[in-house]
XYZ file of C-alpha atoms in Angstrom:
397
model
C 107.480 -103.520 38.250
C 110.657 -103.240 40.345
C 111.861 -106.386 42.092
C 111.772 -104.653 45.514
C 108.084 -103.973 45.031
C 107.529 -107.693 44.274
C 109.622 -108.541 47.361
C 107.458 -106.274 49.416
C 104.203 -107.936 48.292
C 105.764 -111.390 48.944
C 106.391 -110.586 52.581
C 102.970 -108.967 53.010
C 101.339 -112.060 51.308
C 103.036 -114.164 53.831
C 101.983 -111.899 56.714
C 98.337 -111.911 55.602
C 98.064 -115.558 55.344
C 100.342 -116.728 58.159
C 102.791 -118.290 55.870
C 106.483 -118.756 56.602
C 108.824 -116.841 54.106
C 112.105 -117.592 52.659
C 114.530 -114.753 52.216
C 116.501 -114.891 48.886
C 120.248 -114.095 48.938
C 119.807 -111.262 46.503
C 116.918 -109.638 48.397
C 117.838 -106.034 49.414
C 116.354 -106.368 52.894
C 117.153 -102.831 53.961
C 115.493 -101.356 50.847
C 112.484 -103.657 51.230
C 111.839 -102.598 54.915
C 112.204 -99.012 53.811
C 109.507 -99.531 51.065
C 107.274 -101.358 53.673
C 107.634 -98.255 56.007
C 106.439 -96.024 53.130
C 103.573 -98.498 52.436
C 102.579 -98.435 56.239
C 103.334 -102.220 56.345
C 106.631 -102.099 58.187
C 105.529 -104.162 61.184
C 103.860 -106.803 58.958
C 107.074 -107.153 56.987
C 109.313 -107.327 60.047
C 107.092 -110.079 61.684
C 107.645 -112.209 58.533
C 111.358 -111.467 58.243
C 112.106 -112.450 61.854
C 110.162 -115.767 61.586
C 111.473 -116.693 58.051
C 112.872 -120.137 57.684
C 116.259 -118.711 57.108
C 116.028 -115.649 59.422
C 119.382 -116.369 60.992
C 120.882 -114.973 57.696
C 119.812 -111.544 58.778
C 122.566 -109.462 60.182
C 120.435 -107.399 62.425
C 117.903 -110.073 63.456
C 118.188 -109.235 67.211
C 117.585 -105.515 66.505
C 114.538 -106.441 64.312
C 112.949 -108.626 67.107
C 113.569 -105.948 69.763
C 112.167 -103.169 67.564
C 109.052 -105.346 66.578
C 108.375 -106.175 70.293
C 108.729 -102.557 71.308
C 106.287 -101.386 68.573
C 103.656 -104.182 69.150
C 103.692 -103.605 72.873
C 103.209 -99.956 72.402
C 100.313 -100.685 70.022
C 98.717 -102.990 72.641
C 98.934 -100.304 75.272
C 97.605 -97.629 72.953
C 94.678 -99.975 72.072
C 93.810 -100.376 75.814
C 93.803 -96.530 76.181
C 91.754 -96.132 73.121
C 89.091 -98.560 74.534
C 89.086 -96.454 77.767
C 88.603 -93.303 75.624
C 85.605 -94.889 73.670
C 84.064 -96.135 76.896
C 84.255 -92.583 78.335
C 82.524 -91.222 75.209
C 79.881 -93.867 75.202
C 79.181 -93.485 79.007
C 78.713 -89.749 78.393
C 76.194 -90.140 75.543
C 78.192 -89.438 72.544
C 77.833 -92.802 70.803
C 80.988 -92.867 68.612
C 80.973 -95.092 65.502
C 84.433 -96.418 64.678
C 84.902 -96.152 60.929
C 88.478 -97.528 60.523
C 91.277 -98.330 62.928
C 90.629 -101.256 65.376
C 87.770 -102.596 63.289
C 90.090 -103.147 60.322
C 93.133 -104.134 62.497
C 90.950 -106.958 63.950
C 90.942 -108.531 60.484
C 94.658 -109.214 60.565
C 96.159 -112.364 62.028
C 97.856 -110.102 64.638
C 95.943 -106.745 65.132
C 98.920 -105.141 66.691
C 100.860 -105.480 63.419
C 98.444 -103.035 61.544
C 100.144 -99.727 61.988
C 97.702 -96.990 63.167
C 98.232 -93.340 62.237
C 95.102 -92.079 63.849
C 91.636 -93.026 65.117
C 88.564 -92.147 63.104
C 85.204 -91.695 64.863
C 81.842 -90.696 63.365
C 79.096 -88.910 65.186
C 75.525 -88.401 64.174
C 75.704 -84.639 63.568
C 78.137 -81.702 63.891
C 76.745 -80.493 67.198
C 77.508 -83.968 68.831
C 80.807 -84.066 67.159
C 81.819 -80.655 68.527
C 80.537 -81.588 71.943
C 82.628 -84.796 71.916
C 85.696 -82.784 70.835
C 85.195 -80.353 73.897
C 84.700 -83.443 76.132
C 88.090 -84.976 74.936
C 89.790 -81.670 75.380
C 88.342 -81.449 78.923
C 89.959 -84.810 79.553
C 93.387 -83.724 78.468
C 93.179 -83.786 74.691
C 94.990 -81.103 72.670
C 93.005 -79.565 69.849
C 94.769 -79.718 66.455
C 91.973 -78.657 64.118
C 88.373 -77.412 64.648
C 87.012 -75.854 61.335
C 83.324 -75.259 60.335
C 84.141 -76.110 56.741
C 86.064 -79.411 57.439
C 84.564 -82.886 57.681
C 86.155 -83.542 61.109
C 87.768 -82.174 64.094
C 91.164 -83.310 65.245
C 92.448 -83.893 68.720
C 95.713 -85.308 70.096
C 94.576 -87.488 73.011
C 97.003 -88.725 75.700
C 98.004 -92.303 75.222
C 95.836 -92.655 72.110
C 97.483 -90.207 69.610
C 95.564 -88.354 66.862
C 91.869 -88.731 66.820
C 89.672 -87.548 64.038
C 86.117 -86.863 65.073
C 83.917 -86.819 61.974
C 80.550 -85.259 61.475
C 80.590 -86.461 57.741
C 82.648 -88.979 55.907
C 83.751 -86.891 52.981
C 84.421 -83.285 52.206
C 81.964 -81.472 49.863
C 84.148 -81.518 46.831
C 84.780 -85.260 46.969
C 81.136 -85.910 47.671
C 80.034 -83.783 44.699
C 82.503 -84.681 42.062
C 83.835 -88.156 42.906
C 80.952 -89.768 44.522
C 78.321 -87.986 42.378
C 76.469 -87.109 45.439
C 75.896 -90.732 46.192
C 75.143 -91.481 49.894
C 77.445 -94.186 51.356
C 75.724 -94.770 54.677
C 72.384 -96.561 54.092
C 72.419 -99.400 56.626
C 71.781 -99.200 60.349
C 74.978 -99.070 62.482
C 76.364 -102.423 63.485
C 77.757 -103.563 66.983
C 80.943 -105.641 66.519
C 82.703 -107.919 68.897
C 86.423 -107.786 68.384
C 88.870 -110.663 68.930
C 89.746 -109.364 72.380
C 86.023 -109.355 73.405
C 85.652 -105.493 73.274
C 82.223 -104.415 71.756
C 82.298 -101.354 69.498
C 79.900 -99.549 67.194
C 80.643 -99.611 63.505
C 79.174 -98.956 60.057
C 76.990 -101.726 58.505
C 79.047 -104.173 56.583
C 78.293 -102.954 53.124
C 78.495 -99.335 54.032
C 81.922 -99.958 55.733
C 83.231 -101.600 52.582
C 81.993 -98.698 50.440
C 83.676 -96.279 52.893
C 87.144 -97.804 53.090
C 87.181 -98.319 49.312
C 86.235 -94.777 48.550
C 88.681 -93.595 51.222
C 91.474 -95.552 49.553
C 90.459 -94.223 46.163
C 90.421 -90.625 47.281
C 93.991 -91.135 48.473
C 94.917 -92.826 45.205
C 93.547 -89.970 42.952
C 94.661 -86.968 44.957
C 97.403 -87.837 47.329
C 98.925 -91.281 47.920
C 97.464 -94.755 48.440
C 99.498 -97.366 50.276
C 99.453 -101.090 50.490
C 97.923 -101.144 53.977
C 94.779 -99.552 52.585
C 94.602 -102.185 49.843
C 95.165 -104.930 52.476
C 92.302 -103.552 54.697
C 89.814 -103.771 51.736
C 90.958 -107.305 50.761
C 90.665 -108.598 54.352
C 87.354 -106.912 54.807
C 85.870 -108.523 51.736
C 87.267 -111.964 52.671
C 86.028 -111.663 56.233
C 82.564 -110.294 55.485
C 81.842 -111.566 51.998
C 78.661 -113.439 52.932
C 77.200 -110.468 54.858
C 77.901 -107.806 52.205
C 74.806 -106.835 50.087
C 76.460 -107.396 46.729
C 73.474 -105.946 44.763
C 73.785 -102.698 46.668
C 77.635 -102.738 46.278
C 77.485 -103.264 42.639
C 74.767 -100.609 42.150
C 76.919 -98.164 44.207
C 79.995 -98.989 42.065
C 77.918 -98.550 38.895
C 76.384 -95.188 40.006
C 79.808 -93.751 40.949
C 81.693 -95.232 38.031
C 84.207 -97.095 40.125
C 83.480 -100.778 39.353
C 86.721 -100.984 37.329
C 88.683 -99.530 40.305
C 87.129 -101.899 42.723
C 88.101 -104.897 40.403
C 91.732 -103.672 40.208
C 91.873 -103.826 44.050
C 90.468 -107.267 43.960
C 92.857 -108.358 41.109
C 95.831 -107.106 43.312
C 94.634 -109.522 45.936
C 94.747 -112.459 43.503
C 97.679 -111.495 41.429
C 100.090 -110.338 44.283
C 98.853 -111.005 47.641
C 97.774 -114.588 47.848
C 94.011 -114.360 47.821
C 91.840 -116.846 46.073
C 89.543 -115.460 43.442
C 86.569 -117.103 45.214
C 87.384 -115.293 48.443
C 86.839 -111.933 46.922
C 84.239 -109.983 44.886
C 84.337 -108.740 41.245
C 87.974 -109.838 40.865
C 87.980 -109.898 37.043
C 90.465 -107.396 36.000
C 93.279 -107.474 33.457
C 96.789 -108.313 34.701
C 98.082 -105.213 32.865
C 95.652 -102.904 34.709
C 96.417 -104.521 38.077
C 100.185 -104.087 37.511
C 99.707 -100.466 36.507
C 97.524 -99.919 39.612
C 100.011 -101.470 42.051
C 103.043 -99.773 40.400
C 101.294 -96.442 40.747
C 100.566 -97.066 44.465
C 104.335 -97.855 45.104
C 105.458 -94.831 42.982
C 103.316 -92.572 45.105
C 104.985 -93.682 48.311
C 108.384 -94.949 47.260
C 111.673 -93.694 48.735
C 112.923 -90.589 46.771
C 109.781 -89.894 44.812
C 109.633 -86.439 46.231
C 112.560 -85.942 48.484
C 115.655 -87.684 49.920
C 114.015 -88.361 53.283
C 115.384 -91.959 53.934
C 112.118 -93.042 55.605
C 110.141 -92.395 52.529
C 107.936 -89.458 51.598
C 104.675 -89.711 53.395
C 101.762 -87.544 52.351
C 103.228 -86.653 48.991
C 102.644 -89.006 46.020
C 102.624 -88.993 42.167
C 99.673 -86.571 42.013
C 97.987 -86.405 38.527
C 98.441 -83.451 36.274
C 94.906 -83.581 35.167
C 92.024 -81.872 37.062
C 90.123 -85.109 37.201
C 86.675 -83.596 36.582
C 87.105 -80.792 39.178
C 87.134 -77.137 38.300
C 90.541 -75.718 37.903
C 90.075 -73.612 41.075
C 89.088 -76.584 43.164
C 91.921 -78.648 41.923
C 94.595 -75.975 42.644
C 93.109 -75.526 46.147
C 93.314 -79.206 46.714
C 96.918 -79.472 45.592
C 97.926 -76.379 47.595
C 96.181 -77.664 50.800
C 97.561 -81.139 50.564
C 101.020 -80.650 49.155
C 102.134 -77.051 49.484
C 100.473 -76.172 52.767
C 99.999 -79.479 54.795
C 98.907 -79.576 58.394
C 101.502 -78.991 61.131
C 101.383 -82.671 62.129
C 102.265 -83.803 58.508
C 105.184 -81.348 58.466
C 106.432 -82.693 61.703
C 106.273 -86.220 60.433
C 108.216 -85.316 57.283
C 110.758 -82.973 59.044
C 111.268 -84.151 62.626
C 113.459 -81.191 63.429
C 110.276 -78.998 63.441
C 108.601 -81.285 65.868
C 111.522 -80.864 68.361
C 111.595 -77.108 67.796
C 108.265 -75.430 66.653
C 109.996 -72.257 65.790
C 111.432 -74.219 62.808
C 108.021 -74.745 61.299
C 108.542 -72.061 58.639
C 111.834 -73.636 57.752
C 110.067 -77.043 57.392
C 107.308 -75.413 55.116
C 110.054 -74.117 52.793
C 111.756 -77.502 52.947
C 108.550 -79.029 51.910
C 108.108 -76.669 48.931
C 111.668 -77.296 47.743
C 111.241 -81.157 47.987
C 107.919 -81.018 46.139
C 109.307 -78.911 43.370
C 112.511 -81.056 42.932
C 110.450 -84.303 43.170
C 107.983 -83.046 40.497
C 110.885 -82.202 38.144
C 112.546 -85.524 38.656
C 109.364 -87.421 38.292
C 107.644 -85.718 35.297
C 107.473 -88.989 33.375
C 105.851 -90.968 36.260
C 103.220 -88.123 36.755
C 102.335 -88.065 33.075
C 102.351 -91.907 33.086
C 99.431 -92.037 35.461
C 96.946 -91.236 32.556
C 96.882 -94.905 31.363
C 96.069 -96.389 34.863
C 93.466 -93.709 35.522
C 91.688 -94.502 32.236
C 91.914 -98.172 32.772
C 90.205 -98.067 36.235
C 87.590 -95.546 34.970
C 88.587 -92.576 36.947
C 89.073 -90.447 33.805
C 87.595 -90.920 30.189
C-alpha cells in the first residue's frame, strides 16, 4: 500500500479517536490532503493537521485554519436549515425517516467534520414520497430527478442542498442480484436524540447497520467506496454494538453472502483506523484481505485514476471487468448510467465549467467519456487486479 494512503489513515485514525497527530518531515501534506478530499474526509484530516503537535511546521497553517472554520460554519448553518426542513415535513404529516446524514455525523467527535453530499430521507410509500417532493418544491426546492423507475426523487433545497427522497432503499437490480431479495428493514423505526438535542426518526439499530453496510458495498462493487463510508460503519458499530441484534445481523450476512465483506470492514478498523477488536463485530479477517480491500478503496478514488482532475475523480472508480452475477445487459446498463451518462449534478461536480455555464454540459459529457476511456487504458492492471479482493470478500466465486 502506498505511503500516502497510510498517512491518510493515520490522520483519520487520529480524528476518529480525538488523538493528537505528529506530522513527519517526509509527509507529502498536499498529496495527503488531496487524497482525503477524494475519500470525502478532507475536513477530518485538516482538523488533525491544524491541531498536530508540530502544526507550526505547515507552510499554509493560517489558510488551513481559515478554510476549516469556513467549512464547519457552513455545515452548522446547513444543519440548522435541514432541521427546519425536517420539522416542516413532520408538521405536515410526511414523517420522514433519516437513513444517513446527520444520524451518522452525530457519531463523530465533531459532527460538522463529516462532509455531507446530500440528505437521504425515506418515506413509507411512493405516494407519500411524491407528495413530500411536491411539498419541498412548493417551498422553493428545485426538482433534479423524479422517475417512476428510480428508488428516489431528488430535490435541490435552499440552504440544505441535494435531498434524496426515497420510497425504497435499493433499486430492483441490487435488491434481486446483490441482496438476493432479502428485506433489510425488519424493525420498527427508531426515534433518536442527537447530541444537539434534536429528535429525528431513523431506522432501527440493526436495520440501519445493514443499510449503511450494503450501501457501502454497492458503491464498492459498482462505483467507488470511500473512507468516509467505512468510518460511518465502524463508528456505528462501536456506538450501538450492545443494541444491535447480532443473531439477525449474522443471519442477514449469511443469507446475502457478505459475511466476509463485513469482516473486511471491521478488520480495516482494527488494522488501520485505531479500533479495538472488542469494540467491533466479526473482526476476524486476514491482514492480506484487509489490505487488498483498503487499497482497492483508495484506487477507486485516488487522484489520477480516471482523469487529471487535481481534486480527485469523484464518481468514477476502478469498476470491475466482471458482470458480478448480473446479466450482461443489466451490467452494461449499470456502467453506462453511472459512468458514461451520469446525472447533471455529477458532471457539474467533475467539471465546474459546466456548472457555471449549462450550455457547456455536452462538452462536459464528452470530457467525461474521454477521461473514462483514458483512465481505463491507464489502469487496466488495477481493474483486472480487483478479482482477488472480490473473491476474498465473497462477492464473486
